Amino acid sequence: MGCYSSYQEAFRRSLEDPEGFWGEAAEKIDWYQKWDKVLDDSNKPFYRWFTGGVLNTCYNCIDRHVEQGRADQYAIIYDSPVTDTIQKITYAEFLEQVKIFAGGLASLGVTKGDTVVIYMPMVPQALVAMLACARLGAIHSVVFGGFAPKELAVRIDDAKPKVIISATCGIEVKKIIPYKPLLDRAIELASHKPERCVILKRPQAEAELTPGRDIWWDELVAGASPAECVPVAATDPLYILYTSGTTGIPKGIVRDNGGHAVALYWTMKHIYGVEPGDVYWAASDVGWVVGHSYIVYGPLLYGNTTIVYEGKPVGTPDPGAFWRVISQHKVKVLFTAPTAFRAIKREDAEGAYLKKYDLSHFEALFLAGERTDPDTYHWASQLLQRPVIDHWWQTETAWAIAGNFRGIELLPIKPGSATKPSPGYDVRIVDNDNRELGPNQPGVVVVKLPLPPATLPTLWQNDQRFLESYLKPFPGYYFTGDEGYMDEDGYVYIMGRVDDVINVAGHRLSTGAMEEVIATHPAVAECAVIGAADDFKGQLPVGLVVLKAGVDQDPEEIKKELIQMVRDQIGPIASFKSVAIVARLPKTRSGKILRGTMRKIADGEQYSIPSTIDDPATLEEINQALQTIGYGGGRPKQ
Ligand code: COA
Ligand code: AMP
């Protein structure tokens, strides 16, 4: 693999000679058959990587490590303060578990190209399920446990799984969340019905099985024979991961096998600066892209030990939880969301808990999911005395679009910036007419095509939506949906989304989806949900609701019902807790709701009164309504 002495050299080569750059990186992956073409541009703007190549991702994540001397190294350390469990699983043991579970899935009829939905808490079996699918060439789609049945149902209807894998419950600090009733309800709501469901029995909750459809995990594996790896094309899908778009229908991001394995392997050394055998910890959840890439595939491809942590940064049991895990398992690199550090800071601003632990193996902290605000950056870097590295990425890309490359050279850190574009990503800032902007000029962040390996080739069975959402808005470029700027040194600053996607505690959510739920309440005439700034979670959704004429229900009761509806239909993860009832919403003369202006008002910022506004007086009305629920205070620019 190319050995680069500077970031600049690696970056330049990746753009000037992408085939050479990624072709060399691909030598680190075991292939049944090498590719015909590194970058296949025969069907622009759809680009494919490693066409003609044949491999198996599970083989690369497990079997080859067992064959090449890592059989007794831990693949997984499951650390669950909520169940008081620590379980260590070697690569050899993990291989046995995956082989036999894959055999079980095969006995249920799962074969190459079938889809399987996984709705599981943070237990090692979630990884077994994912890798077993990869082993068979089946396509998994993991749905985050904090989503409500309706959201799960939407994903079931899109992915059309043959089998769903779940568990009796998840555990949120001290709360037991029974998953099985949520799954049953989702299947009831969905038009597509899976043939079978495999349920992992956890001691914390019982569940009723539906005869003929459901089977216990343990019973399935008891009767199964081990399954071997099924060779798949590099361009075959490994997984689908749904992420919030601007509407209520999530986008099914497709990940291929070949490009994904090559790029993720590359990132472990060059971005995170770890070596095979090191302990690497992404404190996230397998339901998010960070979990897919850096709890599961990246560290396993590279032969690391990955930590599966079923707990929180605080409350399980205290704000020293992360330091305890780092010191107990000799974690070298931690990756989490800034909000986790804000949670720790809130409870232990002086870092008293840190002093109790030996962090001598710990080398660097990586943050993503939302921008690392300079306050959090300074607090964390002072506390840890290690590099604190913000890096920017999306479900769509599977790995960082911009970051710092400690495996090549650690670039000077500028607080508030995600540092520089990753090799393979030709990042540009443009205005709405696709004209490139100069240094320090804020605009829309786009990436010149082609995108590097592992990035989405399309949306699940929806090429048209892929083109409309990502490629048509700025021809020749991938539209990230983010706004920001690059400074005179080429540092990237991501300031937020230009669309209706918000980030709550590092979780990506659609305000459009929440509006769709609220609009179904019989008392609601119209509504808007905006993402307001929050010191702890980064952003929180705030609903502004206009009631129908003649509604005499108590407004406080309506608010409570709306909050409950969003919780029931989207999930607790939406953290939807604030609603203001307003007489009308500010709109343009053509009827477009001025969400951006309302967001500025909610955040107490200065705002410009749009020239197209229908009635400027609505803005002050909104300001007053927001102030009654603890937001607002924005002032018009003179
Ligand atoms: N299953 C069921 N419910 C879940 C859930 C899951 N897997 N995950 C979260 N929830 C629930 C929570 O219990 C909470 O419910 P509540 O309204 O009854 O309190 C709600 O969803 C909101 O969860 P969250 O936004 O995570 O808030 P929190 O206060 O429980 O925790 C943090 C806040 C910052 C500690 C937590 O979000 C965190 O650790 N985040 C950083 C790591 C991370 O997840 N990153 C993701 C991308 S890198
Ligand atoms: P997700 O797909 O859930 O990873 O969310 C992706 C979105 O989160 C991006 O489009 C950004 O808006 C935001 N995001 C993620 N990481 C960062 C970061 N380091 N800095 C700024 N925004 C980020």
XYZ file of C-alpha atoms and ligand atoms in Angstrom:
709
model
C 0.000 0.000 0.000
C 1.244 3.467 -0.809
C 3.417 4.774 1.967
C 2.874 8.497 2.091
C 5.184 10.866 3.866
C 2.775 13.767 3.878
C -0.937 14.393 3.781
C -0.460 16.576 0.723
C 1.265 13.805 -1.192
C -1.477 11.290 -0.379
C -4.237 13.754 -1.181
C -2.713 14.836 -4.478
C -2.135 11.267 -5.622
C -5.681 10.224 -4.703
C -7.097 12.862 -7.043
C -4.519 12.642 -9.828
C -4.310 8.864 -9.900
C -7.349 7.410 -8.113
C -6.892 4.014 -9.762
C -3.285 3.774 -8.626
C -4.115 5.031 -5.152
C -7.065 2.727 -4.461
C -5.678 -0.155 -6.513
C -2.709 -0.271 -4.148
C -4.944 0.041 -1.086
C -6.987 -2.913 -2.392
C -3.946 -5.208 -2.170
C -4.591 -5.360 1.582
C -7.888 -7.135 1.010
C -8.150 -10.846 0.165
C -9.937 -11.405 -3.111
C -11.157 -14.637 -4.685
C -10.713 -12.835 -7.957
C -9.061 -9.477 -8.578
C -10.969 -6.656 -10.241
C -10.968 -5.863 -13.959
C -11.217 -2.165 -13.347
C -10.430 -0.153 -10.214
C -12.745 2.716 -11.148
C -15.474 1.900 -13.617
C -16.863 5.072 -15.143
C -18.696 3.426 -18.025
C -22.120 4.476 -16.702
C -21.610 8.044 -15.464
C -22.729 9.575 -13.164
C -22.941 6.133 -11.538
C -19.364 5.180 -10.705
C -18.404 1.718 -9.467
C -15.240 0.545 -7.752
C -13.427 -2.743 -8.373
C -15.809 -4.117 -10.993
C -15.040 -7.743 -11.770
C -13.573 -8.287 -8.295
C -14.913 -11.123 -6.143
C -14.513 -11.303 -2.357
C -16.335 -11.932 0.899
C -16.393 -9.221 3.552
C -16.891 -11.675 6.422
C -13.851 -13.663 5.291
C -11.808 -10.472 5.364
C -13.151 -9.509 8.795
C -12.750 -12.854 10.547
C -11.566 -15.996 8.761
C -8.332 -14.595 7.449
C -7.308 -13.287 10.864
C -7.874 -16.739 12.349
C -5.830 -18.280 9.532
C -3.075 -15.699 9.876
C -2.303 -15.843 13.602
C -5.021 -13.830 15.356
C -7.177 -16.793 16.443
C -6.558 -16.111 20.147
C -6.694 -12.339 19.961
C -9.941 -10.795 21.141
C -12.132 -9.678 18.271
C -14.772 -8.252 20.586
C -14.846 -7.009 24.136
C -18.449 -6.657 25.213
C -18.613 -4.225 28.110
C -22.105 -3.744 29.478
C -22.386 -1.745 32.676
C -26.172 -1.959 32.377
C -26.068 -5.748 32.813
C -22.817 -5.813 34.762
C -21.172 -7.992 32.124
C -17.756 -8.104 30.510
C -17.334 -10.784 27.883
C -14.302 -11.266 25.673
C -14.612 -13.135 22.393
C -11.545 -14.241 20.444
C -11.402 -14.195 16.660
C -11.586 -18.023 16.687
C -14.684 -18.000 18.916
C -16.265 -15.231 16.889
C -15.686 -17.234 13.713
C -17.446 -20.260 15.203
C -20.403 -18.142 16.307
C -20.751 -16.424 12.946
C -20.366 -19.670 10.983
C -23.074 -21.409 12.958
C -25.473 -18.479 12.980
C -24.957 -18.099 9.224
C -25.798 -21.796 8.949
C -28.955 -21.117 10.956
C -29.955 -18.276 8.644
C -29.265 -20.477 5.625
C -31.583 -23.115 7.108
C -34.321 -20.452 7.147
C -33.775 -19.984 3.431
C -31.525 -16.910 3.487
C -29.251 -16.868 0.456
C -27.085 -14.420 -1.468
C -28.945 -11.237 -2.357
C -31.724 -11.696 0.232
C -32.322 -8.875 2.683
C -32.346 -9.300 6.468
C -33.418 -6.602 8.941
C -31.571 -6.467 12.266
C -33.222 -4.613 15.175
C -30.983 -5.228 18.138
C -29.405 -3.628 21.172
C -25.655 -3.308 21.705
C -24.815 -6.953 22.267
C -22.166 -9.040 20.474
C -24.921 -11.030 18.773
C -25.731 -7.917 16.744
C -22.256 -8.225 15.200
C -22.679 -11.969 14.777
C -25.918 -11.318 12.879
C -24.333 -8.691 10.618
C -21.269 -10.781 9.810
C -23.395 -13.903 9.265
C -25.372 -12.031 6.608
C -22.142 -10.850 4.994
C -20.885 -14.448 5.060
C -23.894 -15.632 3.065
C -23.850 -12.670 0.695
C -27.170 -11.559 2.198
C -27.784 -7.825 2.604
C -28.388 -6.636 6.131
C -30.263 -3.556 7.162
C -29.754 -2.626 10.796
C -32.416 -0.401 12.329
C -31.500 1.596 15.434
C -33.332 0.414 18.558
C -34.501 3.905 19.532
C -36.837 4.065 16.517
C -40.534 3.404 17.049
C -42.508 0.624 15.294
C -43.743 2.917 12.520
C -40.183 3.869 11.536
C -39.192 0.211 11.629
C -42.224 -0.626 9.491
C -41.256 1.933 6.834
C -37.810 0.314 6.643
C -39.293 -3.199 6.494
C -41.504 -2.144 3.592
C -38.565 -0.708 1.694
C -35.989 -3.428 2.386
C -38.510 -6.326 2.195
C -36.530 -8.661 4.454
C -36.923 -12.411 4.261
C -35.894 -12.647 7.922
C -35.779 -10.183 10.834
C -33.351 -10.650 13.718
C -34.159 -9.042 17.053
C -33.961 -9.517 20.801
C -36.399 -9.578 23.675
C -35.184 -6.218 24.950
C -32.705 -3.385 25.022
C -31.558 -1.640 28.187
C -31.404 2.121 28.541
C -29.461 2.795 31.738
C -31.996 1.308 34.153
C -35.016 1.038 31.831
C -35.765 -2.254 30.125
C -37.108 -1.557 26.631
C -39.052 -4.617 25.406
C -38.124 -4.854 21.705
C -40.333 -7.806 20.779
C -43.667 -5.959 21.152
C -42.182 -3.104 19.104
C -41.155 -5.577 16.412
C -44.578 -7.264 16.415
C -46.280 -3.905 16.057
C -43.932 -2.903 13.207
C -44.691 -6.120 11.318
C -48.398 -5.480 11.850
C -48.019 -1.968 10.400
C -45.855 -3.043 7.449
C -47.325 -4.331 4.199
C -44.344 -6.604 3.681
C -44.244 -9.561 6.085
C -40.959 -11.353 6.814
C -41.075 -15.135 6.546
C -39.236 -15.681 9.824
C -38.023 -13.757 12.887
C -35.081 -14.846 15.007
C -35.264 -13.581 18.596
C -32.363 -13.431 21.017
C -33.596 -14.190 24.522
C -32.110 -11.847 27.097
C -32.609 -12.626 30.780
C -34.003 -9.140 31.423
C -37.233 -9.662 29.426
C -39.509 -12.431 28.283
C -41.314 -12.450 24.952
C -44.103 -14.312 23.234
C -43.149 -16.002 19.982
C -45.522 -16.073 17.026
C -45.793 -19.776 16.145
C -44.548 -20.664 12.691
C -42.852 -17.288 12.245
C -40.579 -16.739 15.228
C -37.714 -18.827 16.479
C -35.359 -18.336 19.428
C -31.752 -17.553 18.497
C -30.491 -20.426 20.657
C -32.809 -22.966 19.068
C -31.784 -21.857 15.607
C -28.076 -22.285 16.284
C -28.596 -25.562 18.189
C -29.835 -27.214 15.031
C -27.558 -25.461 12.536
C -24.499 -26.594 10.600
C -21.674 -24.119 9.998
C -21.798 -22.146 6.762
C -18.825 -21.161 4.647
C -18.264 -17.802 2.959
C -20.146 -17.139 -0.258
C -18.095 -15.209 -2.843
C -19.811 -11.997 -3.948
C -19.044 -9.340 -6.526
C -17.231 -6.252 -5.275
C -20.224 -4.269 -6.462
C -22.822 -6.458 -4.723
C -24.502 -4.755 -1.755
C -23.194 -5.570 1.710
C -25.827 -3.579 3.518
C -28.559 -0.977 3.358
C -28.636 1.654 6.074
C -31.593 3.992 6.257
C -30.955 7.607 7.093
C -33.150 10.639 7.458
C -33.819 12.705 4.399
C -35.982 15.765 4.169
C -39.227 13.793 3.919
C -40.776 11.127 6.110
C -39.417 8.406 3.816
C -35.862 7.589 4.860
C -33.166 7.042 2.289
C -31.806 3.520 1.905
C -28.067 4.075 1.589
C -26.483 1.151 -0.253
C -22.975 -0.005 0.629
C -21.025 -2.295 -1.673
C -18.639 -5.042 -0.581
C -15.390 -4.288 -2.423
C -14.960 -0.525 -2.215
C -16.164 -0.598 1.372
C -13.593 -3.177 2.500
C -10.758 -1.348 0.731
C -11.564 2.133 2.010
C -12.384 1.151 5.584
C -9.200 -0.883 5.900
C -7.252 2.130 4.628
C -8.809 4.490 7.158
C -7.824 2.458 10.222
C -4.161 3.224 9.745
C -4.194 6.494 7.871
C -6.942 8.327 9.727
C -7.034 6.657 13.152
C -3.376 5.683 13.283
C -3.907 2.246 14.842
C -2.120 -1.017 14.136
C -3.629 -4.506 13.874
C -4.024 -5.929 17.372
C -4.788 -2.544 18.958
C -7.969 -1.992 20.926
C -10.253 0.460 19.147
C -13.487 1.804 20.546
C -16.318 3.600 18.797
C -18.808 4.566 21.506
C -21.853 4.668 19.283
C -24.519 2.122 18.354
C -24.579 -0.487 15.608
C -27.747 1.190 14.326
C -25.816 4.213 13.062
C -23.208 4.480 10.346
C -20.486 5.119 12.935
C -21.414 1.766 14.432
C -21.361 -0.015 11.073
C -18.015 1.412 10.049
C -16.131 1.657 13.335
C -17.692 -0.747 15.807
C -17.966 -3.474 13.203
C -16.335 -3.405 9.803
C -13.297 -1.099 10.065
C -11.707 -2.588 13.196
C -12.510 -6.162 12.169
C -11.145 -5.746 8.663
C -7.943 -4.412 10.184
C -7.588 -7.084 12.871
C -8.272 -4.824 15.845
C -10.137 -5.621 19.017
C -13.406 -3.708 18.971
C -15.376 -2.699 22.041
C -19.131 -3.253 22.110
C -20.258 -0.925 24.874
C -23.792 -1.155 26.197
C -23.884 1.943 28.340
C -23.767 5.719 28.296
C -21.039 8.271 28.951
C -22.807 9.238 32.189
C -25.137 7.421 34.525
C -23.652 3.961 33.928
C -22.782 4.495 36.695
C -20.989 7.867 36.625
C -19.129 10.335 34.359
C -15.989 8.214 34.702
C -17.558 5.453 32.560
C -15.509 6.218 29.434
C -12.248 6.503 31.390
C -12.965 3.192 33.096
C -13.468 1.412 29.762
C -10.402 3.030 28.196
C -8.182 2.055 31.092
C -9.624 -1.415 31.741
C -9.371 -2.555 28.120
C -6.315 -0.519 27.095
C -8.155 1.394 24.417
C -5.803 3.214 22.052
C -8.323 5.308 20.132
C -11.830 6.404 21.099
C -14.365 7.676 18.609
C -17.632 9.229 19.798
C -19.914 12.237 19.335
C -19.175 15.644 20.906
C -22.466 15.438 22.792
C -21.052 12.542 24.829
C -18.256 14.842 25.988
C -20.706 17.603 26.772
C -22.607 15.069 28.887
C -19.427 14.233 30.815
C -18.484 17.896 31.191
C -21.920 18.709 32.598
C -21.414 16.229 35.421
C -17.668 16.436 35.941
C -16.372 19.751 34.649
C -13.129 19.420 36.599
C -12.418 15.932 35.294
C -12.156 14.493 38.801
C -13.205 11.037 37.603
C -10.440 10.931 35.023
C -7.819 11.063 37.734
C -8.930 7.675 39.037
C -7.838 5.834 35.909
C -4.638 4.977 34.103
C -5.003 6.138 30.526
C -1.432 5.460 29.498
C -2.434 3.387 26.442
C -4.812 6.019 25.158
C -3.547 8.053 22.183
C -6.317 10.054 20.522
C -9.959 11.053 20.617
C -11.959 11.322 17.397
C -15.293 13.122 17.305
C -18.023 13.210 14.652
C -21.759 13.197 14.147
C -21.971 16.945 14.606
C -19.470 19.770 14.599
C -17.106 19.832 17.555
C -17.729 23.259 19.004
C -14.544 25.030 20.137
C -15.638 24.918 23.823
C -15.960 21.150 23.799
C -12.706 20.891 21.862
C -10.755 22.965 24.397
C -12.277 21.195 27.371
C -11.567 17.714 25.990
C -8.042 18.434 24.790
C -7.050 20.108 28.035
C -8.491 17.273 30.042
C -7.021 14.449 27.991
C -3.745 16.024 26.878
C -4.086 14.055 23.659
C -5.086 15.058 20.120
C -8.822 15.695 19.875
C -9.765 15.278 16.243
C -12.992 16.417 14.690
C -13.814 14.654 11.438
C -16.787 15.176 9.215
C -18.777 12.472 7.535
C -22.191 11.115 6.689
C -24.105 7.867 6.463
C -23.796 8.262 2.705
C -19.996 8.138 2.708
C -19.221 5.493 5.400
C -16.015 7.303 6.311
C -14.645 10.777 6.834
C -14.980 13.342 4.037
C -12.628 15.602 5.984
C -10.389 14.801 8.878
C -6.880 14.635 10.233
C -4.588 11.828 9.218
C -2.529 10.826 12.175
C -1.333 7.676 10.409
C 0.327 9.879 7.762
C 0.961 13.142 9.609
C -1.046 14.938 12.246
C -1.923 18.308 10.758
C -2.156 21.295 13.106
C -5.624 21.381 14.642
C -7.837 24.445 14.268
C -10.715 24.343 16.752
C -14.076 24.386 14.956
C -12.652 22.865 11.772
C -12.819 19.242 10.610
C -9.295 19.856 9.195
C -8.695 18.868 5.555
C -10.472 16.835 2.858
C -9.706 13.129 3.047
C -7.792 11.574 0.164
C -10.344 10.760 -2.521
C -12.660 13.661 -1.696
C -12.328 16.739 -3.899
C -14.294 19.085 -1.631
C -15.500 22.415 -3.046
C -17.624 25.269 -1.747
C -20.143 26.642 -4.232
C -22.992 29.115 -4.344
C -26.526 28.137 -5.331
C -25.613 28.562 -8.999
C -22.772 26.065 -8.696
C -20.088 28.764 -8.894
C -17.035 27.992 -6.855
C -16.402 30.314 -3.917
C -13.068 31.493 -2.590
C -11.463 31.032 0.822
C -13.589 31.923 3.844
C -16.708 32.415 1.758
C -19.576 30.342 3.143
C -21.599 28.268 0.720
C -22.853 24.786 -0.049
C -20.353 21.989 0.418
C -20.090 19.652 -2.563
C -17.625 16.973 -3.640
C -16.445 16.652 -7.218
C -17.311 13.285 -8.772
C -16.268 10.537 -8.606
C -16.525 9.894 -4.894
C -13.955 7.479 -3.417
C -14.637 3.798 -2.607
C -17.213 2.873 0.100
C -19.423 5.868 -0.644
C -22.985 5.166 -1.741
C -23.328 3.869 -5.313
C -27.080 4.562 -5.194
C -30.175 4.357 -2.962
C -31.805 0.980 -2.452
C -33.835 0.249 -5.588
C -34.182 3.938 -6.237
C -31.637 5.298 -8.718
C -33.956 8.165 -9.479
C -34.067 9.462 -5.902
C -30.292 9.071 -5.703
C -29.869 11.276 -8.762
C -32.451 13.819 -7.613
C -31.146 14.070 -4.056
C -27.416 14.022 -4.562
C -26.281 14.524 -8.146
C -28.783 16.784 -9.893
C -28.656 19.804 -7.544
C -25.038 20.587 -8.538
C -24.152 18.827 -11.815
C -20.741 17.157 -11.690
C -20.723 17.173 -7.891
C -22.107 15.209 -4.981
C -24.341 17.465 -2.880
C -23.563 16.865 0.793
C -26.531 18.801 2.209
C -24.118 20.710 4.432
C -23.050 24.322 4.382
C -19.679 25.651 5.372
C -16.453 27.150 4.073
C -12.784 26.438 3.546
C -10.146 28.807 4.853
C -6.999 30.019 3.137
C -5.135 26.885 4.291
C -7.774 24.551 2.868
C -9.275 23.706 6.277
C -12.923 22.676 6.119
C -15.542 24.208 8.426
C -18.965 22.550 8.420
C -21.586 24.828 9.893
C -24.836 22.861 9.515
C -27.364 21.494 7.089
C -28.996 23.431 4.302
C -32.006 21.116 4.335
C -34.523 19.976 6.952
C -32.234 17.414 8.524
C -31.210 18.059 12.135
C -28.679 16.508 14.459
C -29.859 15.673 17.968
C -27.161 14.234 20.241
C -25.273 13.171 17.120
C -28.364 11.419 15.781
C -29.611 12.450 12.368
C -33.329 13.158 12.205
C -35.769 14.650 9.750
C -37.923 17.578 10.828
C -40.135 16.764 7.818
C -40.900 13.348 9.304
C -41.922 14.981 12.601
C -44.122 17.472 10.754
C -45.857 14.606 8.992
C -46.717 13.046 12.360
C -47.914 16.318 13.934
C -50.049 17.167 10.917
C -52.178 14.076 11.542
C -53.472 15.426 14.880
C -57.130 16.408 14.381
C -56.643 19.839 15.987
C -53.659 20.842 13.840
C -54.134 23.046 10.791
C -50.456 23.359 9.925
C -47.079 23.075 11.549
C -43.351 23.466 11.211
C -40.576 21.733 13.106
C -37.214 23.456 13.340
C -33.921 22.422 14.908
C -33.018 24.887 17.661
C -29.535 25.090 19.156
C -29.069 23.232 22.420
C -26.027 23.395 24.673
C -26.132 19.707 25.437
C -27.565 17.828 22.447
C -26.365 20.284 19.779
C -29.869 20.695 18.427
C -33.372 19.909 19.642
C -36.566 19.834 17.584
C -39.100 22.551 18.329
C -42.637 22.391 16.947
C -44.631 25.464 15.914
C -48.265 24.590 15.513
C -51.289 26.436 14.142
C -54.596 25.054 15.388
C -57.699 24.665 13.278
C -60.348 27.356 13.761
C -62.907 26.437 16.399
C -60.723 23.933 18.279
C -61.623 24.221 21.953
C -59.327 21.524 23.364
C -56.910 22.755 26.056
C -53.706 23.801 24.204
C -51.534 22.256 26.928
C -53.273 18.942 26.384
C -52.740 19.224 22.615
C -49.040 19.863 23.174
C -48.758 16.763 25.364
C -50.534 14.675 22.748
C -48.239 15.929 20.002
C -45.153 15.128 22.047
C -46.454 11.639 22.715
C -47.343 11.108 19.048
C -43.812 11.894 17.901
C -42.394 9.643 20.599
C -44.720 6.791 19.597
C -44.351 7.164 15.858
C -40.737 8.201 15.393
C -39.220 7.162 18.685
C -37.782 8.525 21.927
C -34.579 9.306 20.071
C -36.295 12.295 18.412
C -36.224 14.043 21.830
C -39.270 16.040 20.775
C -40.355 17.905 23.885
C -41.070 21.531 22.905
C -44.163 22.853 21.162
C -45.456 26.402 20.787
C -48.962 27.145 19.566
C -48.950 30.088 17.157
C -51.631 32.000 15.289
C -49.884 31.622 11.923
C -46.549 30.669 10.405
C -44.265 33.107 8.593
C -44.361 32.422 4.866
C -43.197 33.814 1.576
C -45.805 35.252 -0.730
C -45.722 31.956 -2.649
C -46.535 30.083 0.567
C -43.145 28.618 1.522
C -42.686 28.378 5.290
C -39.630 30.367 6.422
C -38.019 27.671 8.538
C -34.501 29.081 8.277
C -35.594 32.482 9.569
C -37.529 30.872 12.421
C -34.462 28.853 13.350
C -32.411 32.041 13.646
C -35.125 33.620 15.783
C -35.283 30.530 17.987
C -31.511 30.635 18.465
C -31.577 34.307 19.428
C -29.535 35.294 16.380
C -29.787 38.277 14.111
C -31.964 37.523 11.095
C -32.684 39.222 7.780
C -36.300 39.770 6.902
C -36.698 37.962 3.575
C -37.818 40.292 0.782
C -40.352 37.668 -0.285
C -42.105 37.536 3.093
C -45.860 37.773 3.057
C -46.276 39.619 6.368
C -43.187 40.590 8.424
C -45.301 40.885 11.595
C -45.472 37.061 11.788
C -41.801 36.955 12.704
C -42.290 38.882 15.920
C -45.319 36.725 16.771
C -43.149 33.628 16.379
C -40.424 35.215 18.490
C -42.860 35.804 21.322
C -44.334 32.311 21.131
C -40.838 30.799 21.178
C -39.920 32.830 24.239
C -42.782 31.259 26.170
C -41.040 27.879 25.775
C -37.499 29.036 26.452
C -36.313 29.827 22.916
C -36.352 32.943 20.747
C -34.904 36.369 21.210
C -33.631 36.819 17.633
C -33.392 40.380 16.350
C -33.973 41.630 12.812
C -30.922 43.053 11.057
C -31.330 46.771 10.617
N -33.421 1.980 22.389
C -34.478 2.574 22.978
N -34.473 3.856 23.392
C -33.362 4.555 23.201
C -32.221 4.016 22.586
C -32.280 2.664 22.175
N -31.255 2.083 21.585
N -31.265 4.975 22.552
C -31.768 6.068 23.108
N -33.032 5.826 23.508
C -33.923 6.756 24.214
C -33.292 7.264 25.479
O -33.503 6.385 26.544
C -33.994 8.599 25.686
O -35.280 8.303 26.192
P -36.045 9.272 27.226
O -36.650 10.357 26.384
O -37.060 8.352 27.813
O -35.040 9.769 28.195
C -34.210 9.103 24.265
O -34.132 7.922 23.422
C -33.172 10.111 23.801
O -31.892 9.488 23.787
P -30.521 10.302 23.683
O -30.691 11.410 22.690
O -29.414 9.355 23.459
O -30.435 11.043 25.071
P -29.923 10.566 26.468
O -30.207 11.714 27.377
O -30.439 9.215 26.815
O -28.329 10.442 26.282
C -26.184 11.099 25.464
C -27.597 11.537 25.795
C -25.404 12.286 24.975
C -25.555 10.533 26.719
C -26.249 9.993 24.379
O -26.989 10.450 23.283
C -24.892 9.588 23.885
O -24.174 8.880 24.533
N -24.518 10.048 22.657
C -23.174 9.930 22.115
C -22.832 8.695 21.346
C -23.694 8.443 20.180
O -24.710 7.828 20.331
N -23.337 8.839 18.969
C -24.076 8.548 17.777
C -23.348 8.895 16.543
S -21.597 8.853 16.705
P -25.053 11.041 9.740
O -25.441 10.635 8.365
O -26.001 10.599 10.788
O -23.637 10.667 10.039
O -25.111 12.620 9.783
C -24.378 13.346 8.845
C -24.504 14.809 9.109
O -24.033 15.089 10.441
C -23.629 15.638 8.200
O -24.246 15.924 6.970
C -23.389 16.873 9.042
O -24.466 17.757 8.964
C -23.323 16.316 10.445
N -21.945 16.039 10.851
C -21.369 14.846 11.047
N -20.106 14.979 11.473
C -19.851 16.307 11.524
C -18.707 17.093 11.876
N -17.584 16.537 12.298
N -18.821 18.433 11.791
C -19.968 19.016 11.383
N -21.079 18.328 11.056
C -21.034 16.985 11.125
